[in-house]
Short mmCIF file of C-alpha atoms in Angstrom, two decimals:
data_model
loop_
_atom_site.label_atom_id
_atom_site.label_comp_id
_atom_site.label_asym_id
_atom_site.label_seq_id
_atom_site.Cartn_x
_atom_site.Cartn_y
_atom_site.Cartn_z
CA TRP A 15 0.58 0.18 -0.24
CA ASP A 16 2.55 2.36 0.95
CA GLU A 17 4.70 1.58 -2.53
CA THR A 18 1.50 3.19 -4.29
CA HIS A 19 1.75 6.15 -2.28
CA PHE A 20 5.04 7.20 -2.31
CA GLY A 21 5.75 5.99 -5.77
CA LYS A 22 2.94 7.94 -7.32
CA MET A 23 4.73 11.33 -4.94
CA GLY A 24 8.47 9.92 -6.63
CA SER A 25 6.18 10.32 -10.03
CA TYR A 26 4.58 13.69 -9.10
CA TYR A 27 8.47 15.23 -8.50
CA ILE A 28 9.37 13.86 -12.17
CA ASN A 29 6.43 15.62 -13.38
CA ARG A 30 7.10 18.73 -11.22
CA THR A 31 2.90 18.42 -10.78
CA PHE A 32 2.74 20.28 -7.04
CA PHE A 33 1.38 17.83 -3.99
CA PHE A 34 0.76 18.05 -0.12
CA ASP A 35 2.19 15.23 2.34
CA VAL A 36 2.56 15.01 6.13
CA HIS A 37 5.91 14.12 6.13
CA PRO A 38 8.70 16.80 5.26
CA PRO A 39 9.72 15.98 1.32
CA LEU A 40 13.80 14.50 1.46
CA GLY A 41 12.56 10.78 1.14
CA LYS A 42 9.73 11.19 -1.70
CA MET A 43 12.41 13.88 -3.41
CA LEU A 44 15.52 10.98 -3.24
CA ILE A 45 13.08 8.05 -4.33
CA GLY A 46 12.03 10.43 -7.64
CA LEU A 47 15.88 11.38 -8.36
CA ALA A 48 16.13 7.52 -8.13
CA GLY A 49 13.43 7.08 -10.62
CA TYR A 50 14.19 10.18 -12.72
CA LEU A 51 17.96 8.73 -13.12
CA SER A 52 17.07 5.23 -13.94
CA GLY A 53 14.77 6.02 -16.89
CA TYR A 54 11.53 6.02 -15.22
CA ASP A 55 9.38 8.83 -17.02
CA GLY A 56 6.44 9.36 -14.26
CA THR A 57 3.92 7.82 -16.04
CA PHE A 58 3.03 4.78 -14.08
CA PRO A 59 -0.62 6.02 -12.34
CA PHE A 60 -0.48 3.83 -8.62
CA GLN A 61 -3.87 3.90 -8.64
CA LYS A 62 -4.24 0.69 -6.31
CA PRO A 63 -1.19 -1.83 -4.30
CA GLY A 64 -0.51 -4.79 -6.27
CA ASP A 65 -0.88 -3.32 -10.21
CA ARG A 66 1.70 -4.26 -12.99
CA TYR A 67 4.41 -2.26 -13.57
CA GLU A 68 4.60 -3.62 -17.13
CA GLN A 69 6.76 -1.80 -19.25
CA HIS A 70 7.24 0.89 -16.61
CA ASN A 71 11.22 1.30 -15.07
CA TYR A 72 10.27 1.18 -11.35
CA ILE A 73 13.85 -1.44 -10.90
CA GLY A 74 15.70 1.79 -10.28
CA MET A 75 13.05 3.71 -7.41
CA ARG A 76 13.55 -0.03 -5.40
CA GLY A 77 17.07 -0.30 -5.84
CA PHE A 78 18.01 2.66 -4.28
CA CYS A 79 15.84 2.10 -1.11
CA ALA A 80 17.36 -1.50 -1.38
CA PHE A 81 20.89 -0.14 -1.04
CA LEU A 82 20.25 2.22 1.50
CA GLY A 83 18.67 -0.74 3.53
CA SER A 84 21.54 -2.90 2.92
CA CYS A 85 23.44 -0.02 4.35
CA LEU A 86 22.13 -0.84 7.66
CA VAL A 87 24.38 -3.78 8.01
CA PRO A 88 27.78 -2.46 8.00
CA PHE A 89 26.40 0.86 9.76
CA ALA A 90 25.05 -1.35 12.77
CA TYR A 91 28.61 -3.77 12.63
CA LEU A 92 30.40 -0.37 12.96
CA THR A 93 28.84 0.79 15.91
CA VAL A 94 28.91 -1.60 18.00
CA LEU A 95 32.61 -2.41 16.52
CA GLU A 96 33.25 1.16 18.15
CA LEU A 97 31.28 0.79 21.10
CA SER A 98 32.16 -2.43 22.71
CA LYS A 99 35.42 -3.35 20.62
CA SER A 100 34.07 -6.92 20.32
CA LEU A 101 34.26 -8.43 16.75
CA PRO A 102 32.14 -11.70 17.49
CA ALA A 103 29.78 -8.64 18.75
CA ALA A 104 29.54 -6.59 15.67
CA LEU A 105 29.37 -10.16 13.48
CA LEU A 106 26.75 -11.58 15.55
CA THR A 107 25.07 -7.88 15.27
CA ALA A 108 25.11 -7.45 11.61
CA PHE A 109 24.00 -11.36 11.08
CA ILE A 110 20.81 -10.91 13.30
CA LEU A 111 20.15 -7.66 10.47
CA ILE A 112 21.17 -9.57 7.58
CA PHE A 113 18.38 -12.25 8.62
CA ASP A 114 15.90 -9.68 10.01
CA THR A 115 13.18 -10.28 7.56
CA GLY A 116 11.33 -7.19 8.56
CA CYS A 117 14.63 -5.16 7.76
CA ILE A 118 14.42 -7.20 4.15
CA THR A 119 10.75 -7.03 3.63
CA LEU A 120 10.68 -2.93 4.57
CA SER A 121 13.82 -3.01 2.30
CA GLN A 122 12.83 -3.78 -1.08
CA TYR A 123 9.60 -2.09 -1.89
CA ILE A 124 9.45 1.64 -2.51
CA LEU A 125 9.35 3.45 0.69
CA LEU A 126 10.00 5.90 3.03
CA ASP A 127 11.73 3.42 5.85
CA PRO A 128 15.03 1.86 4.51
CA ILE A 129 15.84 5.97 3.57
CA LEU A 130 14.73 7.05 7.37
CA MET A 131 16.60 3.93 8.80
CA PHE A 132 19.67 4.92 7.02
CA PHE A 133 20.00 8.52 8.16
CA LEU A 134 19.28 7.20 11.82
CA MET A 135 21.73 4.98 11.74
CA GLY A 136 24.60 6.84 9.95
CA ALA A 137 23.49 9.50 12.42
CA VAL A 138 24.28 7.27 15.58
CA LEU A 139 27.50 6.02 13.99
CA SER A 140 28.27 9.48 13.22
CA MET A 141 27.75 10.39 17.03
CA VAL A 142 30.16 7.14 18.43
CA LYS A 143 32.57 7.77 15.89
CA CYS A 144 33.28 11.09 16.73
CA ASN A 145 32.66 10.47 20.69
CA ASN A 146 35.85 8.13 19.72
CA CYS A 147 37.66 11.01 18.79
CA ALA A 148 37.38 13.29 21.86
CA ASP A 149 41.19 12.67 22.59
CA ARG A 150 42.21 14.74 19.47
CA PRO A 151 39.48 17.63 19.38
CA PHE A 152 38.94 19.65 16.19
CA SER A 153 41.65 17.35 14.10
CA ALA A 154 40.13 16.59 10.72
CA SER A 155 38.50 13.60 11.64
CA TRP A 156 36.64 14.57 14.53
CA TRP A 157 35.12 18.21 12.62
CA PHE A 158 34.20 14.98 9.67
CA TRP A 159 32.31 12.90 12.21
CA LEU A 160 30.70 16.01 14.13
CA SER A 161 30.07 17.50 10.85
CA LEU A 162 28.55 14.17 9.25
CA THR A 163 26.31 13.64 12.19
CA GLY A 164 24.54 17.11 11.77
CA VAL A 165 24.10 16.11 7.82
CA ASN A 166 22.57 12.63 9.11
CA LEU A 167 20.24 14.41 11.94
CA ALA A 168 19.14 17.16 8.82
CA GLY A 169 18.72 13.69 6.39
CA ALA A 170 16.95 12.07 9.57
CA MET A 171 14.06 14.96 9.67
CA GLY A 172 14.02 16.10 6.39
CA VAL A 173 12.08 12.21 5.46
CA LYS A 174 10.10 11.53 8.47
CA PHE A 175 9.22 14.07 12.04
CA VAL A 176 9.85 10.55 13.96
CA GLY A 177 13.84 11.73 13.16
CA LEU A 178 13.14 13.65 16.09
CA PHE A 179 14.13 10.48 17.90
CA VAL A 180 17.96 10.56 16.82
CA VAL A 181 18.05 14.29 17.25
CA LEU A 182 17.28 14.23 21.27
CA LEU A 183 19.87 11.34 21.44
CA VAL A 184 22.61 13.25 20.12
CA GLY A 185 21.59 16.48 22.04
CA LEU A 186 21.85 13.87 25.20
CA ASN A 187 24.73 13.17 24.50
CA THR A 188 26.34 16.43 23.61
CA ILE A 189 25.05 17.71 26.69
CA TYR A 190 26.49 15.27 28.43
CA ASP A 191 30.18 16.07 26.56
CA LEU A 192 29.50 19.45 27.14
CA TRP A 193 28.99 19.28 31.55
CA ASP A 194 32.12 16.68 31.13
CA LEU A 195 34.23 19.72 29.59
CA LEU A 196 33.32 21.83 31.88
CA GLY A 197 34.10 19.93 34.61
CA ASN A 198 37.42 19.74 33.42
CA LEU A 199 39.49 21.61 35.34
CA SER A 200 42.34 21.83 32.93
CA LEU A 201 40.40 23.51 30.19
CA SER A 202 40.31 26.93 29.70
CA LEU A 203 36.53 28.59 29.21
CA VAL A 204 38.13 30.26 26.14
CA VAL A 205 38.75 26.51 25.13
CA PHE A 206 35.07 25.19 26.39
CA GLY A 207 33.51 27.80 24.57
CA LYS A 208 34.98 26.66 20.89
CA HIS A 209 33.84 23.17 22.20
CA LEU A 210 30.21 24.82 22.54
CA LEU A 211 30.79 26.85 19.20
CA ALA A 212 31.46 23.88 16.93
CA ARG A 213 28.94 21.73 18.42
CA VAL A 214 26.41 24.78 17.98
CA LEU A 215 27.59 25.15 14.07
CA CYS A 216 27.87 21.18 13.52
CA LEU A 217 24.69 19.99 14.93
CA ILE A 218 22.38 22.84 15.09
CA VAL A 219 23.59 25.33 12.51
CA LEU A 220 23.81 22.94 9.49
CA PRO A 221 21.30 20.65 9.80
CA LEU A 222 18.50 23.26 9.67
CA ALA A 223 20.65 24.92 6.38
CA LEU A 224 19.91 21.47 5.31
CA TYR A 225 16.52 21.34 6.19
CA THR A 226 15.72 24.36 4.80
CA ALA A 227 17.50 23.84 1.53
CA MET A 228 15.55 20.66 1.25
CA PHE A 229 12.21 23.16 0.79
CA ALA A 230 13.74 25.31 -1.30
CA VAL A 231 14.27 22.56 -3.86
CA HIS A 232 10.94 21.06 -2.89
CA PHE A 233 8.96 24.13 -4.25
CA ALA A 234 11.68 25.03 -7.24
CA VAL A 235 10.95 21.43 -8.40
CA LEU A 236 7.15 21.56 -7.74
CA ASN A 237 5.89 24.37 -10.01
CA ARG A 238 2.83 23.15 -11.99
CA SER A 239 -0.26 22.85 -10.69
CA GLY A 240 -1.84 19.58 -8.94
CA PRO A 241 -3.48 17.81 -5.66
CA GLY A 242 -1.83 19.90 -3.35
CA ASP A 243 -3.24 23.41 -4.22
CA GLY A 244 -5.84 23.64 -2.49
CA PHE A 245 -3.87 23.62 0.73
CA PHE A 246 -2.46 26.90 -0.19
CA SER A 247 -3.18 30.15 -0.14
CA SER A 248 -4.32 31.97 -3.69
CA ALA A 249 -0.99 34.04 -3.88
CA PHE A 250 0.71 30.76 -3.56
CA GLN A 251 -1.51 29.07 -5.98
CA SER A 252 -1.01 32.37 -8.24
CA GLN A 253 2.47 30.87 -9.04
CA LEU A 254 1.72 27.02 -10.22
CA ILE A 255 1.13 26.85 -13.96
CA GLY A 256 -2.27 25.12 -14.93
CA ASN A 257 -3.60 26.39 -11.94
CA ASN A 258 -6.64 29.16 -12.45
CA LEU A 259 -5.06 31.52 -11.07
CA HIS A 260 -2.12 31.57 -12.85
CA ASN A 261 -0.52 34.85 -12.75
CA VAL A 262 -3.42 36.56 -11.73
CA SER A 263 -2.75 39.73 -9.53
CA ILE A 264 -3.58 38.88 -5.82
CA PRO A 265 -4.08 41.78 -3.41
CA GLU A 266 -2.10 41.62 -0.45
#
């Protein structure tokens, strides 16, 4: 059922047709981009679950989701390896995911779930990697993992609002780190200020900028009238090609 839902939204992006949905746009934009790059023309109607794709090229969209779903295995392996330093524990974690029926099923269809899980687990892995660089702050690797954590937070929030949970996890971890640094009497307040500023830039400013940019792309791409017009003002509808109000002068 959900493949019918999100596959249709991928088609909307390819056809540049405006629509409204409760979820942020990143996941559906990526599905649309995968379809576009793999030769899907956005003409399949996605009317009801179980309809045959026939000659329509859906492989790119499913393949993209399957690839992101398969990335969960190395992400889980590396996260557990970093946390436990135990190769058997990391291998066990990887094998549990490889043979998990739910993970396999969710990853083989055109869904937001594998995309969301990719960014969620990417954020956790980046956070753990950054924590393990704590003995060499402000090094290239420390900046890389801290920035990548922020990118993954934006990705998780940009797919579904349930990504807030990983934002909360990273936030609590950051508060713990900063509290620990504040209690370190060998650090000056200037150095602590640099730590605080680095985290504000990478974990607040960067994710917010990327999240805003997603919506900028969303509104730039969807410039044709569609089923989402009625949710927005007359002034907004006047900017959509094909709308009855297109180019009509609307008083403030």
